[in-house]
Coordinates of C-alpha atoms in Angstrom, one line a residue:
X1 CA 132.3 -121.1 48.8
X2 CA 130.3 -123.7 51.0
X3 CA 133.1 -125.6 51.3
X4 CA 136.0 -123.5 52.4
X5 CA 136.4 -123.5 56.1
X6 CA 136.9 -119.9 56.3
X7 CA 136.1 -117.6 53.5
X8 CA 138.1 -114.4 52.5
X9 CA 136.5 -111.3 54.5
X10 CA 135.9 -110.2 50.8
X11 CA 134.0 -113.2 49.9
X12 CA 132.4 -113.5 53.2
X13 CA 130.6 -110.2 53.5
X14 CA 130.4 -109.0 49.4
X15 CA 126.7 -108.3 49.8
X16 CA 128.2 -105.8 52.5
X17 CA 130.7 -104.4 50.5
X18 CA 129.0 -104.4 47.4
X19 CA 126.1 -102.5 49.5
X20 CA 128.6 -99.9 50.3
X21 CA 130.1 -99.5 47.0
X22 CA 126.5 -98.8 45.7
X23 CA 125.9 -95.9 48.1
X24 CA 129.0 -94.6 48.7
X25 CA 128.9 -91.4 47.0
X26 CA 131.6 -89.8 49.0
X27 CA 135.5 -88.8 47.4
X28 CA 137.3 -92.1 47.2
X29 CA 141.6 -92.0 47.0
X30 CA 142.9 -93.0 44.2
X31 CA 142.9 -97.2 43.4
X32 CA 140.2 -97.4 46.7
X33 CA 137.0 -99.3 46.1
X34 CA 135.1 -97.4 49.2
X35 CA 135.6 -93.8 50.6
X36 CA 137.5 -93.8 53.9
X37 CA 134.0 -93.0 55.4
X38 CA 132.4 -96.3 53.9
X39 CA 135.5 -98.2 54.8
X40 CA 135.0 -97.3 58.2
X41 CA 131.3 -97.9 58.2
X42 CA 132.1 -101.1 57.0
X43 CA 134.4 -102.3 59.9
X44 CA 132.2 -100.6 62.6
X45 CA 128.6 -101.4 61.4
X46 CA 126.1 -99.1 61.0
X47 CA 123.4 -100.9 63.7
X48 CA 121.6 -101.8 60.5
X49 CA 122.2 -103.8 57.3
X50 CA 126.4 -103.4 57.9
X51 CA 127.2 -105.8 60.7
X52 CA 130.5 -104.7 63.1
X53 CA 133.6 -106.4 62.2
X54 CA 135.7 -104.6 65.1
X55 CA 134.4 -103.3 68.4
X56 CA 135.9 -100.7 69.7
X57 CA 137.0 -96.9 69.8
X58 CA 135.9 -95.3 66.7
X59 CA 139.1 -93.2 66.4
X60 CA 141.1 -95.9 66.1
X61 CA 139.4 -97.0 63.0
X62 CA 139.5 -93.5 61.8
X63 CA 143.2 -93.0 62.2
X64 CA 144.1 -96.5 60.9
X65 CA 142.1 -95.7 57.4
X66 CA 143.1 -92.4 57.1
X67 CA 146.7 -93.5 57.6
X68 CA 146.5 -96.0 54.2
X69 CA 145.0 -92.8 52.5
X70 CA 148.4 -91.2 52.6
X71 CA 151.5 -92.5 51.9
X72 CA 152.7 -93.8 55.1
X73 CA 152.3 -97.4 55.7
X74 CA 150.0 -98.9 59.0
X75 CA 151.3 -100.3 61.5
X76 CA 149.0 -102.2 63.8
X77 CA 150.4 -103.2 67.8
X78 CA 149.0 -104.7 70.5
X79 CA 148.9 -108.3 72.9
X80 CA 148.0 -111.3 71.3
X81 CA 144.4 -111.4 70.7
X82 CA 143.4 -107.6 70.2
X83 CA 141.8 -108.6 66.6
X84 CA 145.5 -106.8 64.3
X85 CA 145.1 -109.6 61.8
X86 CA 141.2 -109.2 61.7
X87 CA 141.6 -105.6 61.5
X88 CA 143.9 -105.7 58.7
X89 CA 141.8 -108.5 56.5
X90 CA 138.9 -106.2 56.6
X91 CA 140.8 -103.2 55.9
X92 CA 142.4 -104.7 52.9
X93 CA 139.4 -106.2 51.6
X94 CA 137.2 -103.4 51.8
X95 CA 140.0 -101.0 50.2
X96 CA 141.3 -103.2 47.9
X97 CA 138.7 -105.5 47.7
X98 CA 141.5 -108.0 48.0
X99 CA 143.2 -109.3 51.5
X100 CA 144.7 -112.5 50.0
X101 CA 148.5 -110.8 49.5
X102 CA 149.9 -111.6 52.6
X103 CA 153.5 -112.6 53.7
X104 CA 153.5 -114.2 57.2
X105 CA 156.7 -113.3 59.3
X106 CA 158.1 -115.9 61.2
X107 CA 162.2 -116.0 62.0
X108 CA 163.0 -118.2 58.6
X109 CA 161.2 -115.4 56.4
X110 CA 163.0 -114.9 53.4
X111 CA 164.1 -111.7 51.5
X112 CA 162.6 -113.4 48.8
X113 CA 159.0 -113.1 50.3
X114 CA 159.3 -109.3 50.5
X115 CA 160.6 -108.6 47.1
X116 CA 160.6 -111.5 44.3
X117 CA 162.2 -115.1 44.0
X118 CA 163.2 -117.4 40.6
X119 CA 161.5 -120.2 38.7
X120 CA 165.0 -122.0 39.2
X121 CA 164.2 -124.0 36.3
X122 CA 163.3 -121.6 34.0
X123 CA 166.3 -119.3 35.6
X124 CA 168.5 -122.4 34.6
X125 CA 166.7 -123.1 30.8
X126 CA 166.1 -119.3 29.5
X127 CA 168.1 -117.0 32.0
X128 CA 167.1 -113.9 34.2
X129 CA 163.9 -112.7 32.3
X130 CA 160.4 -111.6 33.7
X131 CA 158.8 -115.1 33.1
X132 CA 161.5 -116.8 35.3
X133 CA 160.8 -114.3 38.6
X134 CA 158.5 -115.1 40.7
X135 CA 156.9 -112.2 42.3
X136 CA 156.0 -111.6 46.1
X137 CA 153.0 -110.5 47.6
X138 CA 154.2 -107.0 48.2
X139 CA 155.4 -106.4 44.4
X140 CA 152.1 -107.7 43.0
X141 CA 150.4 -105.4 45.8
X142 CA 152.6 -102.5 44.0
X143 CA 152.2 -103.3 40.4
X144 CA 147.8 -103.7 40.8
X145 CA 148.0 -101.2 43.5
X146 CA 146.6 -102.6 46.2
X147 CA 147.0 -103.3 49.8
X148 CA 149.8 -106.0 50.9
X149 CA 149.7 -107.2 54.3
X150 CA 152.7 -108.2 56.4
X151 CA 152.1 -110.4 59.7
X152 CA 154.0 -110.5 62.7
X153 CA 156.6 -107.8 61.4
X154 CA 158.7 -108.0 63.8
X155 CA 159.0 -111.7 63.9
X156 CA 161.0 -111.3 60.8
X157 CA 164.9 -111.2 60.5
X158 CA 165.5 -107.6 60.8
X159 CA 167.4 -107.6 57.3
X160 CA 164.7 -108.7 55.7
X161 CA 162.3 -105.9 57.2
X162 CA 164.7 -103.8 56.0
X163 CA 163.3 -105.2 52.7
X164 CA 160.6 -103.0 53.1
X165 CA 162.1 -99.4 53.1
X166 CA 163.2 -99.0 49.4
X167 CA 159.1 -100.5 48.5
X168 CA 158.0 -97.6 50.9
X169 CA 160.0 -95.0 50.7
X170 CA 160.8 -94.5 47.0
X171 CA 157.2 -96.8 46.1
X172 CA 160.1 -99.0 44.1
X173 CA 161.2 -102.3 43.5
X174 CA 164.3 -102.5 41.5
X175 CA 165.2 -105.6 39.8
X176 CA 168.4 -104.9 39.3
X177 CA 169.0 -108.4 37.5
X178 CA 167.2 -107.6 34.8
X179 CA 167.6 -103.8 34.8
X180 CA 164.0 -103.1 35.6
X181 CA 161.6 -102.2 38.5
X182 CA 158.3 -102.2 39.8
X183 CA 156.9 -98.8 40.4
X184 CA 153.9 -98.7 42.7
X185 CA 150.4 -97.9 41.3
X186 CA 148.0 -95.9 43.3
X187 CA 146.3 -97.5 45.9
X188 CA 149.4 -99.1 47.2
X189 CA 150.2 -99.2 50.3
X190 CA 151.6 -101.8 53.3
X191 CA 149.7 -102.8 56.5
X192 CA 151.6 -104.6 58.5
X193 CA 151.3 -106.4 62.7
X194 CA 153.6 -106.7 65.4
X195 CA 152.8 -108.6 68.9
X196 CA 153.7 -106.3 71.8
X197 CA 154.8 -109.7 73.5
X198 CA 157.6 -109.7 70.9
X199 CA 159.4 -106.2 71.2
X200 CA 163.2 -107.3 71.2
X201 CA 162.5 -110.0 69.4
X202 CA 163.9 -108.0 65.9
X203 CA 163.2 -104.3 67.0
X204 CA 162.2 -102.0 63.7
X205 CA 165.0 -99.8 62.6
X206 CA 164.6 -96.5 62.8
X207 CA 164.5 -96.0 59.2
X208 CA 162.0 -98.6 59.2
X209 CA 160.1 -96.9 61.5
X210 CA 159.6 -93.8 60.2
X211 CA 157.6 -95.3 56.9
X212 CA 154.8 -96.7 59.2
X213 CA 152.2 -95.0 61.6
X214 CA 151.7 -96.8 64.5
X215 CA 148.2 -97.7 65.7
X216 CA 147.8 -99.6 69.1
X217 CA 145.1 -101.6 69.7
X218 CA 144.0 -102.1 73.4
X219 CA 142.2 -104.7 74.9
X220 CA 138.8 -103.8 75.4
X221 CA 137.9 -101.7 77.9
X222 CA 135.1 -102.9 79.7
X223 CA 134.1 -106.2 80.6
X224 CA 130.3 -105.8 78.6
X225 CA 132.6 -104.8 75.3
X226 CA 134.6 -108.3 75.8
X227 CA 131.6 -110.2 76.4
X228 CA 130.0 -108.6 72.8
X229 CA 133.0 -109.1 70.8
X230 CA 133.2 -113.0 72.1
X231 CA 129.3 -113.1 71.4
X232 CA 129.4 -112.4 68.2
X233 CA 132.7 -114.3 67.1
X234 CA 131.4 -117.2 69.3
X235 CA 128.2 -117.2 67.1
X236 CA 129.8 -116.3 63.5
X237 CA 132.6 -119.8 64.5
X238 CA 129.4 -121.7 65.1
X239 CA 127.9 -121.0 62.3
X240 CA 130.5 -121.6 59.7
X241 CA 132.2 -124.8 61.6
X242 CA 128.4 -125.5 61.2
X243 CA 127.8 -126.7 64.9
X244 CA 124.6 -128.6 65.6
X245 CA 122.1 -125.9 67.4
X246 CA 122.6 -125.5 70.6
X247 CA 122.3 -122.9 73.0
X248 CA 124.6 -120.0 74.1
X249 CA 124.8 -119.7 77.8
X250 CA 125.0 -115.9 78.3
X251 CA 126.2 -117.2 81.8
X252 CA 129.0 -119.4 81.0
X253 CA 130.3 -116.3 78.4
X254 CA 130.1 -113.6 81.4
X255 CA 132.5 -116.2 83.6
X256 CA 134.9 -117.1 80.9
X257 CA 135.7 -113.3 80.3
X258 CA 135.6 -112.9 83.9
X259 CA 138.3 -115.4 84.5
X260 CA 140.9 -114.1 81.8
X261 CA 139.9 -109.8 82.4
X262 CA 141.1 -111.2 86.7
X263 CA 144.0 -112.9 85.7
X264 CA 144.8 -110.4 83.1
X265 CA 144.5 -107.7 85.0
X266 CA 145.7 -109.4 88.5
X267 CA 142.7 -107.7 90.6
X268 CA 138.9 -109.4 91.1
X269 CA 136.0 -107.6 89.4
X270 CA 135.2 -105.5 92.3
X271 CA 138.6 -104.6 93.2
X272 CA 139.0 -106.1 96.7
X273 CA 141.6 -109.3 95.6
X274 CA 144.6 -109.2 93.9
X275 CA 145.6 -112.2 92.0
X276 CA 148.5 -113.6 90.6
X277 CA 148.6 -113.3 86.6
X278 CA 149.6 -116.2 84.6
X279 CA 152.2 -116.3 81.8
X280 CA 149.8 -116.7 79.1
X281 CA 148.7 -113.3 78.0
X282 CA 144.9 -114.7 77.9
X283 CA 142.9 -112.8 75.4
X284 CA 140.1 -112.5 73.8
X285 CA 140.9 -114.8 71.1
X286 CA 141.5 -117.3 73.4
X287 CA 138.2 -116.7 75.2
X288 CA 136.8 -117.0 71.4
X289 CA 138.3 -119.9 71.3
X290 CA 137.9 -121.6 74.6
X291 CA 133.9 -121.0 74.1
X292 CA 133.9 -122.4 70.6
X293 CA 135.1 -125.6 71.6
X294 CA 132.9 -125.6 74.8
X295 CA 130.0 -125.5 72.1
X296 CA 131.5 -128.0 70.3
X297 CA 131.6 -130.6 73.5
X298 CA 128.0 -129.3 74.3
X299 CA 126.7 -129.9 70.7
X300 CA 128.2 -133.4 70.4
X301 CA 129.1 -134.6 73.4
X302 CA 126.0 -132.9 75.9
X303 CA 122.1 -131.9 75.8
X304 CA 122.8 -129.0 73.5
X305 CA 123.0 -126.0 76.0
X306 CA 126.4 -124.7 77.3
X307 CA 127.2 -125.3 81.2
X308 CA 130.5 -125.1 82.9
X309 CA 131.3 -128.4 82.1
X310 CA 131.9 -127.5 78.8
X311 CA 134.1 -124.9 79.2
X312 CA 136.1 -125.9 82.3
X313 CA 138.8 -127.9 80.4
X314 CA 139.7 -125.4 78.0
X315 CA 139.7 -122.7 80.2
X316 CA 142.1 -124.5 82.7
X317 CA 144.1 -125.6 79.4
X318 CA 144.3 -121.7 78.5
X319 CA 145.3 -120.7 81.8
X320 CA 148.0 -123.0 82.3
X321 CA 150.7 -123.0 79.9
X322 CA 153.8 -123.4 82.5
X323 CA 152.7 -126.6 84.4
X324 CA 154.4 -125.6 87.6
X325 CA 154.1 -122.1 88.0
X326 CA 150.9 -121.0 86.4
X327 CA 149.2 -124.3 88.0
X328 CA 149.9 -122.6 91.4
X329 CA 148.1 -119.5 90.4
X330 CA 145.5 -121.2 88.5
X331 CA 144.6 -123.2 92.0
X332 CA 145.2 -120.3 94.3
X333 CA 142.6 -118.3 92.4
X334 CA 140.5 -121.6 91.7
X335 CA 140.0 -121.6 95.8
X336 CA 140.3 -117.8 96.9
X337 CA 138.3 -116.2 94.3
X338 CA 136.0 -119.0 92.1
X339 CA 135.0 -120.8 95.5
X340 CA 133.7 -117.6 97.1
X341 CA 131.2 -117.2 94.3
X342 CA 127.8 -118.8 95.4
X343 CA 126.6 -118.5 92.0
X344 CA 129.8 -119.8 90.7
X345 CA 129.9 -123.3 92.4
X346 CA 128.9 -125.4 89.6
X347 CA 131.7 -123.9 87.7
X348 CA 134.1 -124.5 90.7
X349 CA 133.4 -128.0 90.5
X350 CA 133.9 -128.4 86.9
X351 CA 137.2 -126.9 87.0
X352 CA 138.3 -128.9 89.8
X353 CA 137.5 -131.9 88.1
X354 CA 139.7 -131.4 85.3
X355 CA 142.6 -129.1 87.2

């Protein structure tokens, strides 16, 4: 695996999960590798040998494992960057042990990658027959029972999320060419994301609807959780892009959160200034990511320890995503909020440089 870029989560933390497995001596549903206790242990560390894979409210994680217990599917919501992908790779691959069957939404989704497509030539050759179907993610997630993940949900042609229903309410996939179906094994069940960003986009039927349980995730809470949950991805992106040492500045992490929690939430730390927010939605991802590549300049390109030099051009490139509109409020706060910082002017010149 010291090749791949970015392992599976279940290949990335087995020791973890194997750990668990060994202990866990707790009632486990049926076709689960851990207990809904150890699953959640898993995902929120246990301050010891289990490292955290999502920070945040422990009832959240609580609800979203219990839900795959039963036989509703999981539907995870939030703004871009509140960790719904992450979340659901960890959950799959700690129940399932598996987080590889995944069908990414996107507006040219096909029918085909809910429920099964053809081997056109052997279709052509031999005719309809169970070596000419090609089955989707979700009907080999029903046949091992196991967890199937759908991404960006409602990015998908609303037809083809309709898809879904027959697979979750009757835990069936007909095939109704060759008179057959696929009936779900235990263990089956459907996680699926949606971007808050994109409601309208292709709403959820109602009937759709009703199959899933809806979990939001928020953004974190507190400017200290941000600035852990960047920490740690920051470090755990380092160390698999394999970046030459160099040396976190706690400093530069505290202002980048800064920045995007102000903008985001259009009021200054303390609560005295109101700011204009950008269109971009500016979350923690991007602060993940705008922070990686800072080390990346400051590894390569600098003397090894992040300044505000580093992370000045990607922050400005994050903020600014509309060149007219969002340059105005990237400037406005640039001189009314970042200029009145004495401990902030180094970082005031750096993003003047490049803005």
């Amino acid at each position: 695996m010291t090749t791949v870029l970015r392992p599976h989560a279940e290949d990335d933390h087995a020791e973890e999960l194997a750990l668990l497995a060994k202990e866990d001596d707790r009632v486990r549903p049926p076709g689960w590798k851990l207990s809904p206790w150890a699953v959640t242990t898993y995902l929120l560390g246990d301050g010891d040998r289990i490292s955290p894979k999502y920070v945040g409210a422990r009832r959240i994680v609580e609800v979203a494992v219990a839900t795959l217990a039963t036989d509703r599917a999981l539907l995870l919501l939030g703004v871009p960057g509140t960790a719904k992908t992450w979340l659901s790779e960890h959950l799959a691959a700690a129940i399932s042990g598996d987080s590889t069957l995944l069908v990414q939404g996107t507006a040219g989704t096909a029918e085909e990658a809910i429920r099964y497509g053809w081997n056109y030539a052997r279709l052509l050759a031999e005719g309809p027959s169970r070596a000419a179907l090609t089955p989707s993610p979700v009907m080999r997630a029903m046949a091992e029972g196991r967890i199937a993940r759908v991404e960006e949900l409602t990015r998908m042609p609303s037809d083809v999320q309709d898809a879904l229903i027959t697979a979750l309410s009757e835990k069936t996939l007909p095939i109704p060419e060759l008179n057959e179906e696929v009936q779900a094994r235990r263990g089956f069940n459907i996680i699926a994301t949606a971007n808050d960003r994109d409601r309208g986009v292709n709403e959820l039927s109602s009937a759709l609807r009703r199959r899933f349980n809806t979990v939001v995730l928020p953004v974190p809470a507190t400017a200290e959780e941000e600035v852990d949950i960047v920490t740690r991805r920051v470090a755990q992106l380092g160390r698999s892009l394999e970046l030459p040492e160099t040396t976190t500045g706690m400093a530069e992490i505290r202002r980048v959160v800064t920045v995007f929690r102000e903008l985001r939430g259009g009021v200054t730390e303390d609560g005295r200034t109101k700011v204009k927010s950008p269109s971009g939605p500016l979350s923690t991802a991007e602060a993940i990511s705008v922070l990686t590549n800072g080390l990346a300049l400051a590894a390569h390109f600098g003397d090894g320890v992040l300044r505000a030099a580093d992370v000045a051009a990607g922050i400005v490139g994050a903020v600014v995503q509309e060149p007219v509109s969002d340059q105005v409020v990237w400037r406005e706060y640039l001189e009314t909020v970042v200029r009145e910082r004495e401990d902030w002017r180094d970082f005031y010149r750096a993003c003047r440089e490049v803005s």
